[in-house]
Short mmCIF file of C-alpha atoms in Angstrom, two decimals:
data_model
loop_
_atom_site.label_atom_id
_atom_site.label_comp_id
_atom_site.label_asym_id
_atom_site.label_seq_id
_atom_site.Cartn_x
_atom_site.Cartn_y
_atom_site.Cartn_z
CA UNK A 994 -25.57 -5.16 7.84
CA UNK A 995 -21.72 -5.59 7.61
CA UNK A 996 -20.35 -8.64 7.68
CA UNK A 997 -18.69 -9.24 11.44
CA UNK A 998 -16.43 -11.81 9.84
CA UNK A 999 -14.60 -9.60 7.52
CA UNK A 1000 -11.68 -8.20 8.39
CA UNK A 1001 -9.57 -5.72 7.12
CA UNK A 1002 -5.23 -4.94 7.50
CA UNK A 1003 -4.75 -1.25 6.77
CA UNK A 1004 -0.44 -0.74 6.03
CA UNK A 1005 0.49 2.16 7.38
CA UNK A 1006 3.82 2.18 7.75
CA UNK A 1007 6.05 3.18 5.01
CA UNK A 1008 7.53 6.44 4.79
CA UNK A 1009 6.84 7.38 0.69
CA UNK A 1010 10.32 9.41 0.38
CA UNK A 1011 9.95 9.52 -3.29
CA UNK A 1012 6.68 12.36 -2.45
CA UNK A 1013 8.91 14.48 -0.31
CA UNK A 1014 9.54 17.34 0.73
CA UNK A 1015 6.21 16.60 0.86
CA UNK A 1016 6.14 13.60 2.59
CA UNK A 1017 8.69 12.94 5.34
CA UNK A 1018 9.92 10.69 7.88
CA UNK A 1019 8.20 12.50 10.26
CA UNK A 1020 4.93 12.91 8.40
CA UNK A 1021 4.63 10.44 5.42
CA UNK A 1022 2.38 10.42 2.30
CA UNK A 1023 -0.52 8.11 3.79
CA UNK A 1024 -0.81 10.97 6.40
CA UNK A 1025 -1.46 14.07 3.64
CA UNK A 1026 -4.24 14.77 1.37
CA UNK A 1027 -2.09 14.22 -1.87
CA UNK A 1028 -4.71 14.53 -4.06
CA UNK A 1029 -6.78 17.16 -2.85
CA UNK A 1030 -9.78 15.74 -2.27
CA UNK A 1031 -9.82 16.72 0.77
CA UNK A 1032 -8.80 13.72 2.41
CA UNK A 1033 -5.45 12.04 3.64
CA UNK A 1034 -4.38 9.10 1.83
CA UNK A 1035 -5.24 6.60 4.81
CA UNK A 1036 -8.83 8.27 5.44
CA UNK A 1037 -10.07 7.58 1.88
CA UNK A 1038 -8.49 4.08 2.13
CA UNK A 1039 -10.00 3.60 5.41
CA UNK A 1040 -13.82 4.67 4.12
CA UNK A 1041 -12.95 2.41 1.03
CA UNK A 1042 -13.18 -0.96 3.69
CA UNK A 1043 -15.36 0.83 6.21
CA UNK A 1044 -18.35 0.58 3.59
CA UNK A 1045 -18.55 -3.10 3.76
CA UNK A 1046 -16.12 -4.37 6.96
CA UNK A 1047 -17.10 -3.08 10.29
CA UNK A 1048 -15.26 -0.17 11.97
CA UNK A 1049 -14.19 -2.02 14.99
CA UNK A 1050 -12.57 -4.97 12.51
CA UNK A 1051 -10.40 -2.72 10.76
CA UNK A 1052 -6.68 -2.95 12.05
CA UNK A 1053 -3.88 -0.52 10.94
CA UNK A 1054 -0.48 -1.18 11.00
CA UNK A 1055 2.20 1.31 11.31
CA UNK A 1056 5.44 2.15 13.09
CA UNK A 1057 5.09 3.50 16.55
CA UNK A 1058 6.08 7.23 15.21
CA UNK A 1059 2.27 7.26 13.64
CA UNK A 1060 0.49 6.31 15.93
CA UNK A 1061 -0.87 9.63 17.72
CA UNK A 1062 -1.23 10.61 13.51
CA UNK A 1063 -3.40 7.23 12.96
CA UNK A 1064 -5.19 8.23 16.25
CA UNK A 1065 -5.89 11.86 14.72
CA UNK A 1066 -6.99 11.16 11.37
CA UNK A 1067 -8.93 8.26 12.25
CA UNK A 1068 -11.29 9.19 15.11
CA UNK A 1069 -13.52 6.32 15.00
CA UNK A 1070 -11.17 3.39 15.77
CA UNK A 1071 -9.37 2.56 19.38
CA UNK A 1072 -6.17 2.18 20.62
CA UNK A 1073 -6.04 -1.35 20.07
CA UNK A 1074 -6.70 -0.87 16.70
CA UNK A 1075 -3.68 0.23 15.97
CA UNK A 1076 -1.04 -2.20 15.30
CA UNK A 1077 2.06 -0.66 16.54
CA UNK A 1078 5.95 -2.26 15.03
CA UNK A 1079 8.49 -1.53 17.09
CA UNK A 1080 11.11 -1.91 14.24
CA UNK A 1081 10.97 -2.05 10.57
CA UNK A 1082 10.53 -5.55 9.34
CA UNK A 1083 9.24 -5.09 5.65
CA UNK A 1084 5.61 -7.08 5.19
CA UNK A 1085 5.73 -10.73 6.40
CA UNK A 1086 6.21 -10.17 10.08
CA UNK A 1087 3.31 -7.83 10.35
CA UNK A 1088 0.67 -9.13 8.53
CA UNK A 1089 1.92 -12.73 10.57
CA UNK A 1090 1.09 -10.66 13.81
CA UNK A 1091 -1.82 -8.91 12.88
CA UNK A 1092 -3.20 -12.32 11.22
CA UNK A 1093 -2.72 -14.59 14.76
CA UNK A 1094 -4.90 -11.20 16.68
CA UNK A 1095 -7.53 -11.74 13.87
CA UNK A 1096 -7.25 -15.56 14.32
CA UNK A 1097 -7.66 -15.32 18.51
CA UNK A 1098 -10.33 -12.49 18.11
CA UNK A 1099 -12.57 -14.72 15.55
CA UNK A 1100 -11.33 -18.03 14.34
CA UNK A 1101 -13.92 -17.65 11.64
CA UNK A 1102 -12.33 -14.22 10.28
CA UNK A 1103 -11.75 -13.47 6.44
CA UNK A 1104 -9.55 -10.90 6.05
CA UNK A 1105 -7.89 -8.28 3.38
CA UNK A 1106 -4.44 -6.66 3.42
CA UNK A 1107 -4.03 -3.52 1.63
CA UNK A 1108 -2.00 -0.54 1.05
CA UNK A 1109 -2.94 2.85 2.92
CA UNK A 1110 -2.05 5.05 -0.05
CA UNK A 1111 -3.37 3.89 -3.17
CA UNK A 1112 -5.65 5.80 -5.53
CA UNK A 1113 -8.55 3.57 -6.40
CA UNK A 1114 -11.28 5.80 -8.46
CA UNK A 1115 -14.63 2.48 -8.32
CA UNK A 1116 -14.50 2.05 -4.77
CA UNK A 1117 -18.01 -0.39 -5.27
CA UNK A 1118 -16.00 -2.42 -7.81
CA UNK A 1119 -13.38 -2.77 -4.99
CA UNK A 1120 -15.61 -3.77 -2.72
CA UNK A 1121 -17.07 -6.08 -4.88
CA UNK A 1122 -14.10 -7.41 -6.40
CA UNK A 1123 -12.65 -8.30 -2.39
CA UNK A 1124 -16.08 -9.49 -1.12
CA UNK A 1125 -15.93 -12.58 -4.16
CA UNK A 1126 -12.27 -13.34 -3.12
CA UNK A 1127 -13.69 -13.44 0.78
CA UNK A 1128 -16.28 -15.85 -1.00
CA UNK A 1129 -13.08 -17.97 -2.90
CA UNK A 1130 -11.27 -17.76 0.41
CA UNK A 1131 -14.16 -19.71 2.56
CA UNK A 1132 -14.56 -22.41 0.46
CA UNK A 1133 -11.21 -23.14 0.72
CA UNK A 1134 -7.40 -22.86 2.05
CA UNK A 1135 -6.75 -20.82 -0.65
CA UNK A 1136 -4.74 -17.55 -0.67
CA UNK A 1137 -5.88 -14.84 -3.03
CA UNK A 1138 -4.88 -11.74 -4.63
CA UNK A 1139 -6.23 -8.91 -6.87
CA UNK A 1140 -4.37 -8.10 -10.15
CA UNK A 1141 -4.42 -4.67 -12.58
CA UNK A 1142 -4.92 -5.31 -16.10
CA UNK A 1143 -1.75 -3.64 -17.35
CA UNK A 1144 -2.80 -0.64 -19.98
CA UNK A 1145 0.92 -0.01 -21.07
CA UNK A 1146 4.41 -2.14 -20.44
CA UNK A 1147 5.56 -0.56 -17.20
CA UNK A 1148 8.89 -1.31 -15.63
CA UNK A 1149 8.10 0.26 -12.36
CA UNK A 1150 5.41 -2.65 -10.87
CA UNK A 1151 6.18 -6.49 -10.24
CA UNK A 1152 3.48 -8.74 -12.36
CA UNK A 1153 1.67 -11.73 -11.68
CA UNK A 1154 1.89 -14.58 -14.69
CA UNK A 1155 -1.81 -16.76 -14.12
CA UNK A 1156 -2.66 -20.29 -15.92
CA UNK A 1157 -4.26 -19.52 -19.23
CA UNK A 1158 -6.22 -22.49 -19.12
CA UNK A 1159 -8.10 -21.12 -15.62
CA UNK A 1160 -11.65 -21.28 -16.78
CA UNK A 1161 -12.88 -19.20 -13.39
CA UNK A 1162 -13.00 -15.48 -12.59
CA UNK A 1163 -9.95 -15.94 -10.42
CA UNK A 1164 -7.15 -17.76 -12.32
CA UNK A 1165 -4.52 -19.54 -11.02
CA UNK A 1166 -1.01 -18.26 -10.61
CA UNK A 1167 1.90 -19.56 -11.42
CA UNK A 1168 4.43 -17.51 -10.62
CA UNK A 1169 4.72 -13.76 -9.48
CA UNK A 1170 7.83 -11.89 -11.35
CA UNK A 1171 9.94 -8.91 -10.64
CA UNK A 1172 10.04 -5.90 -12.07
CA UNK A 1173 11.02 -6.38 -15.65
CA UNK A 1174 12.83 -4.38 -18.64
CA UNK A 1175 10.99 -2.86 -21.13
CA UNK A 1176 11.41 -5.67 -23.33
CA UNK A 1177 10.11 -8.02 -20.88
CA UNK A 1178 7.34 -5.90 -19.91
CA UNK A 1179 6.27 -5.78 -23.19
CA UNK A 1180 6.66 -9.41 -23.59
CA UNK A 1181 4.46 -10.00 -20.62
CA UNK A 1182 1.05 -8.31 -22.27
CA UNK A 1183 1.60 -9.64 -25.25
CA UNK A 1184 1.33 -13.28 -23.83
CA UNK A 1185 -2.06 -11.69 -22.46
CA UNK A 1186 -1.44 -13.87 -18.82
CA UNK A 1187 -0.05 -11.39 -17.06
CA UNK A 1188 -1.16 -8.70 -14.47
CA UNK A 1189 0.29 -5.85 -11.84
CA UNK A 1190 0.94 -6.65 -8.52
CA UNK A 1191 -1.43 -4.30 -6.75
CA UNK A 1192 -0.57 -5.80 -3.06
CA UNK A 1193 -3.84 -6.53 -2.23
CA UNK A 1194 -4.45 -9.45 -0.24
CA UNK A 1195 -7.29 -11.99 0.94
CA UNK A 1196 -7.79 -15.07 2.55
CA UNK A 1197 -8.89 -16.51 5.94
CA UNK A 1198 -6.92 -15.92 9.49
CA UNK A 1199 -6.48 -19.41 9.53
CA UNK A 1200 -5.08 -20.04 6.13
CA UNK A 1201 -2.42 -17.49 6.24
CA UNK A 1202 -1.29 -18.31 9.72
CA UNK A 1203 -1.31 -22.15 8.69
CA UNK A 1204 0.75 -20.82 5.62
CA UNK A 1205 3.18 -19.23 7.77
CA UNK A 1206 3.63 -22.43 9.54
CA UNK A 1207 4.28 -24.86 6.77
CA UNK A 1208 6.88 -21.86 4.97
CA UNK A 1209 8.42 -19.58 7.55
CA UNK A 1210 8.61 -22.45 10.88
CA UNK A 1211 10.74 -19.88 12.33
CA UNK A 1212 8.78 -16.47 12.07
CA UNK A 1213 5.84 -18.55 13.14
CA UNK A 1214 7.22 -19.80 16.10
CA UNK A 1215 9.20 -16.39 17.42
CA UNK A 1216 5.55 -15.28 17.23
CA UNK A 1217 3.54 -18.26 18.22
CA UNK A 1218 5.21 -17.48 21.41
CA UNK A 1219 2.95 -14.46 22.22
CA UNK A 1220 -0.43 -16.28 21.57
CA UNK A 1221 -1.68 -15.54 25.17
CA UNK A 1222 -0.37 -12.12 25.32
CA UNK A 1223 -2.16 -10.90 22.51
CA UNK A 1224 -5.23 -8.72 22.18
CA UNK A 1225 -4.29 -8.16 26.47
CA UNK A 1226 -2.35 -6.07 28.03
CA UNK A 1227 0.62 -8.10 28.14
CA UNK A 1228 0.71 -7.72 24.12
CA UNK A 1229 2.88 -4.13 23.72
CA UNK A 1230 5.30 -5.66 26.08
CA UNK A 1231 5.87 -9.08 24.56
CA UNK A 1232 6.04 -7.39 20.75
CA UNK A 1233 8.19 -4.73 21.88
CA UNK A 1234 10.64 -7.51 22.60
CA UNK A 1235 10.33 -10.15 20.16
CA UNK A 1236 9.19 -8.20 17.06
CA UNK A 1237 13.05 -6.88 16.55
CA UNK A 1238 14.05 -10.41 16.35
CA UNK A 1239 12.12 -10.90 13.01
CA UNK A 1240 13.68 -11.27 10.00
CA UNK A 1241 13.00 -8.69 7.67
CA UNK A 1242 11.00 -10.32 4.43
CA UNK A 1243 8.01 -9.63 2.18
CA UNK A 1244 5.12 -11.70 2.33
CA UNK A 1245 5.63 -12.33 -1.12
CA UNK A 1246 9.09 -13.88 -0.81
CA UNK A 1247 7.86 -15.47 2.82
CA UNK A 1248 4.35 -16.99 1.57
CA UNK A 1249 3.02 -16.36 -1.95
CA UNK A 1250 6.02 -17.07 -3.90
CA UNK A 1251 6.29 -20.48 -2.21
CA UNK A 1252 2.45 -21.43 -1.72
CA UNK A 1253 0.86 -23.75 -4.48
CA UNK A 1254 -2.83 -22.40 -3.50
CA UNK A 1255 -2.32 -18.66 -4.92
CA UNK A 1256 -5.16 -17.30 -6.89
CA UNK A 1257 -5.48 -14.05 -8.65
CA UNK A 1258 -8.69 -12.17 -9.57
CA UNK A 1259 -8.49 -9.61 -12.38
CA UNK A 1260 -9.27 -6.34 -10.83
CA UNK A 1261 -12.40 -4.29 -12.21
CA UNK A 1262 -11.45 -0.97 -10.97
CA UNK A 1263 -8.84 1.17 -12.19
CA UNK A 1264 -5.58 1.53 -9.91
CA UNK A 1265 -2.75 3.84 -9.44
CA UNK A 1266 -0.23 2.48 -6.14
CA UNK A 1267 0.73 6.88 -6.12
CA UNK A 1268 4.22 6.37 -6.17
CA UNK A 1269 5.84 8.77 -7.40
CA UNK A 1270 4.83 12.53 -7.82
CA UNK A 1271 4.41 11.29 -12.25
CA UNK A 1272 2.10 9.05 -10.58
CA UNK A 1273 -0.07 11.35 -8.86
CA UNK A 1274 0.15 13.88 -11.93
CA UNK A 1275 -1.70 11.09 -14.06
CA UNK A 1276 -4.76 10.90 -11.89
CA UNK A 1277 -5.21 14.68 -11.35
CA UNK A 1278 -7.18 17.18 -13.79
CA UNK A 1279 -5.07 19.58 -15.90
CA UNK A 1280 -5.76 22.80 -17.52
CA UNK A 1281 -5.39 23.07 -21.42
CA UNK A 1282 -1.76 23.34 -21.28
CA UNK A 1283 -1.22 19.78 -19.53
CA UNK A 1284 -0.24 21.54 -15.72
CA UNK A 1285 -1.68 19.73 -12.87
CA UNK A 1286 -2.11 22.19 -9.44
CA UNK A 1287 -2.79 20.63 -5.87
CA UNK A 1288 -3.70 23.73 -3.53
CA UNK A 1289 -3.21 27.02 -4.00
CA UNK A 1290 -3.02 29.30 -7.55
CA UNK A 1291 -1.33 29.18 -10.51
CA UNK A 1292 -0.05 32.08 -13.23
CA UNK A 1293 1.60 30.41 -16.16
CA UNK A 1294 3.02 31.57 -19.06
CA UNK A 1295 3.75 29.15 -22.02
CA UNK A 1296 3.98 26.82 -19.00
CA UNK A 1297 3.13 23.26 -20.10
CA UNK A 1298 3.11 19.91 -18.67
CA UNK A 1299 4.00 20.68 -14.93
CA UNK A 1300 3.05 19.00 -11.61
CA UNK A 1301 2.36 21.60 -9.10
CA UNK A 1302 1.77 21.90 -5.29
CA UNK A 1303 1.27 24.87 -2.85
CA UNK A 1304 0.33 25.33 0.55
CA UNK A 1305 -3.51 26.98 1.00
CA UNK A 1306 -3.46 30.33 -0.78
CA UNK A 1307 0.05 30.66 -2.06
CA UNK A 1308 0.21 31.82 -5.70
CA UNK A 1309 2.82 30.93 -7.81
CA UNK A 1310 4.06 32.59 -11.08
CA UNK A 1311 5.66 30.07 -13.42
CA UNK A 1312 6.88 30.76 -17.29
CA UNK A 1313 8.48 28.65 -19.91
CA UNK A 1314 9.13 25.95 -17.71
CA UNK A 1315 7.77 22.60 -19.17
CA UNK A 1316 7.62 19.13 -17.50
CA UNK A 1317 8.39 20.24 -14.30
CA UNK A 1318 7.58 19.44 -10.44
CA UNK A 1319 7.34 22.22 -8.49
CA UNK A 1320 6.43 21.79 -4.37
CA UNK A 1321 6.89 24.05 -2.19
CA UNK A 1322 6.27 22.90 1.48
CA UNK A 1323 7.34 24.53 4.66
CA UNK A 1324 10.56 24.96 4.98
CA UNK A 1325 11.58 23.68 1.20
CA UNK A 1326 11.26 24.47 -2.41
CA UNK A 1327 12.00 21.19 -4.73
CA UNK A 1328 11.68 22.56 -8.60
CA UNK A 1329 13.12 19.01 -10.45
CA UNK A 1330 12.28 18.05 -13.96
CA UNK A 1331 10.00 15.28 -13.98
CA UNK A 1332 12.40 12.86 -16.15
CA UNK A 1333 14.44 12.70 -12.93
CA UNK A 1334 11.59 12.06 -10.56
CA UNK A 1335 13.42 8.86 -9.88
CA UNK A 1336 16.17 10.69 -8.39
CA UNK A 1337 14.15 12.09 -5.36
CA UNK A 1338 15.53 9.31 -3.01
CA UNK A 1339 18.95 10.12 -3.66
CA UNK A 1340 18.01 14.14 -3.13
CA UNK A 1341 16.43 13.27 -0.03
CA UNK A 1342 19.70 11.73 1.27
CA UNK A 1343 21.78 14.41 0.13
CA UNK A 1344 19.69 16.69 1.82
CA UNK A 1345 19.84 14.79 4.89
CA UNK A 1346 23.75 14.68 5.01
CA UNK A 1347 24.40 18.09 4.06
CA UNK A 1348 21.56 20.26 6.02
CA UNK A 1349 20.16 17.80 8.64
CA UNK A 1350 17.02 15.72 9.48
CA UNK A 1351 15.06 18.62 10.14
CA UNK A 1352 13.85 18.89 6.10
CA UNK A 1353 13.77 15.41 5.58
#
């Protein structure tokens, strides 16, 4: 028997150009089976909560382009599950307005916020690892969050620094930090304190909301506004006009940097936030010769180290080209070495300027 008091936020909304051509603005990475496993992004995400929060409690927040793609690749959940932003407004306002409909729908609601697109392999440690920060979060107005024990200094994730002397399995934090240097980073596990930011979030409807109160007065009140509109008909209308006037901030920059009452529980699952197509070539098998293949067939020769997806059925024939990714999608071929896999943004808008927004 689920738990009717847990509640989950599925994010939805981002557009992942650093996985194009494969994702684009018109079809982003939560919305394709990256891994092929034979399941998008958001569906193995949303089976990941479903096991232990009840369908009709899970929410999903995304722009209004998704939602007839939420609607398809989700078949169990309603309309009014889906949490529709009118404009982008990075990751305060919506969690804000999905957190007061949780609030008015059960005042007794616990509830987690979590990204639609992350690879986690334990899924029963996850579930495990939330349900004892649900447990942390009723006992108190705390605010919690779940942290990756870092396996190697990476410059690519924020980190969260926790109070050594934090006898319990969640620690306190004392500060979250940026994304560092590689000095830095590697300062940060040698002081052993430190963990990634996964942006995984618990705590109680109340809690946050009351957070929001004492820390952003004005977001809560542009949206305090709406309290009898929402979860009714009147809701689309009121959002669609109010939601614009939001300032555009993270919830870590709106909440958890400024809250006292942060807590962070070492993860025990292994995590990858799929950012990047290096990222995804980690947590995919390889043949001897280090090349990773996502659909379709493969003839190498002295090919080594390459990341490699095909639509169903296409073959391709690939020699002496080494640490390479190689997608071919519709209507576009990217072949990029994977050293400048951080250069996909700016390709994207090059692409954009000089041939349209038709492959973008």
């Amino acid at each position: 028997m689920k738990n009717k008091n847990y509640y989950a936020v599925l994010m939805a909304g981002g557009v992942g150009s650093r996985f194009w051509p494969v994702s684009t603005t018109q079809n982003p990475k939560q919305f394709h089976d990256m891994l092929g496993t034979g399941d998008t992004l958001i569906q193995r995400t949303f089976k990941r909560l479903n096991s232990f929060i009840p369908t009709e409690n899970i929410l999903i927040l995304t722009n209004e382009r998704y939602n007839d793609l939420v609607l398809e690749q989700l078949p169990t959940i309603r309309q009014e599950q889906v949490v529709l932003e009118p404009a982008m407004r990075n990751t305060a306002p919506c969690i804000l307005y999905a957190a007061l409909k949780i609030r008015k729908m059960n005042p007794d609601a616990l509830m987690v916020v979590a990204p639609s697109d992350h690879w986690i392999e334990d899924e029963a440690a996850f579930a495990s690892d939330v349900q004892h920060c649900f447990q942390v979060c009723q006992e108190g107005d705390v605010l919690c969050t779940l942290g990756i024990k870092p396996s190697f200094p990476n410059t690519g994730f924020g980190y969260i620094e926790y109070d050594k002397s934090s006898g319990k399995e969640q620690k306190k934090v004392r500060q979250f930090r940026e994304k560092p240097d590689y000095e830095t980073a590697k300062s940060f596990l040698e002081q052993g304190n430190f963990l990634w930011n996964a942006g995984i979030f618990m705590w109680s409807a109340h809690t946050i909301v009351r957070a929001f109160e004492k820390y952003q007065p004005d977001q809560y009140e542009l949206f305090a506004k709406g309290l009898d509109s929402y979860n009714t008909d009147k809701e689309a209308g009121f959002i669609r006009e109010h939601y614009p006037q939001a300032e555009n901030i993270s919830i870590d920059y709106a909440i958890l940097e400024q809250s006292d009452a942060i807590y962070v529980l070492p993860a025990s699952f292994d995590w990858n936030d799929l950012g990047t197509w290096g990222s995804l070539y980690d947590k995919l098998d390889k043949d001897p010769k280090g090349n990773a293949l996502v659909n379709g067939h493969m003839l190498e020769t002295e090919a080594r180290g390459n990341m490699v997806r095909l639509p169903e059925g296409k073959l391709a024939v690939i020699e002496g080209l080494e640490d390479y990714i190689i997608v071919d999608q519709e209507h576009v071929l990217m072949i990029v070495p994977k050293s400048k896999e951080q250069d996909i943004k700016a390709i994207v808008s090059k692409t954009k300027a000089t041939f349209g927004e038709g492959y973008v």
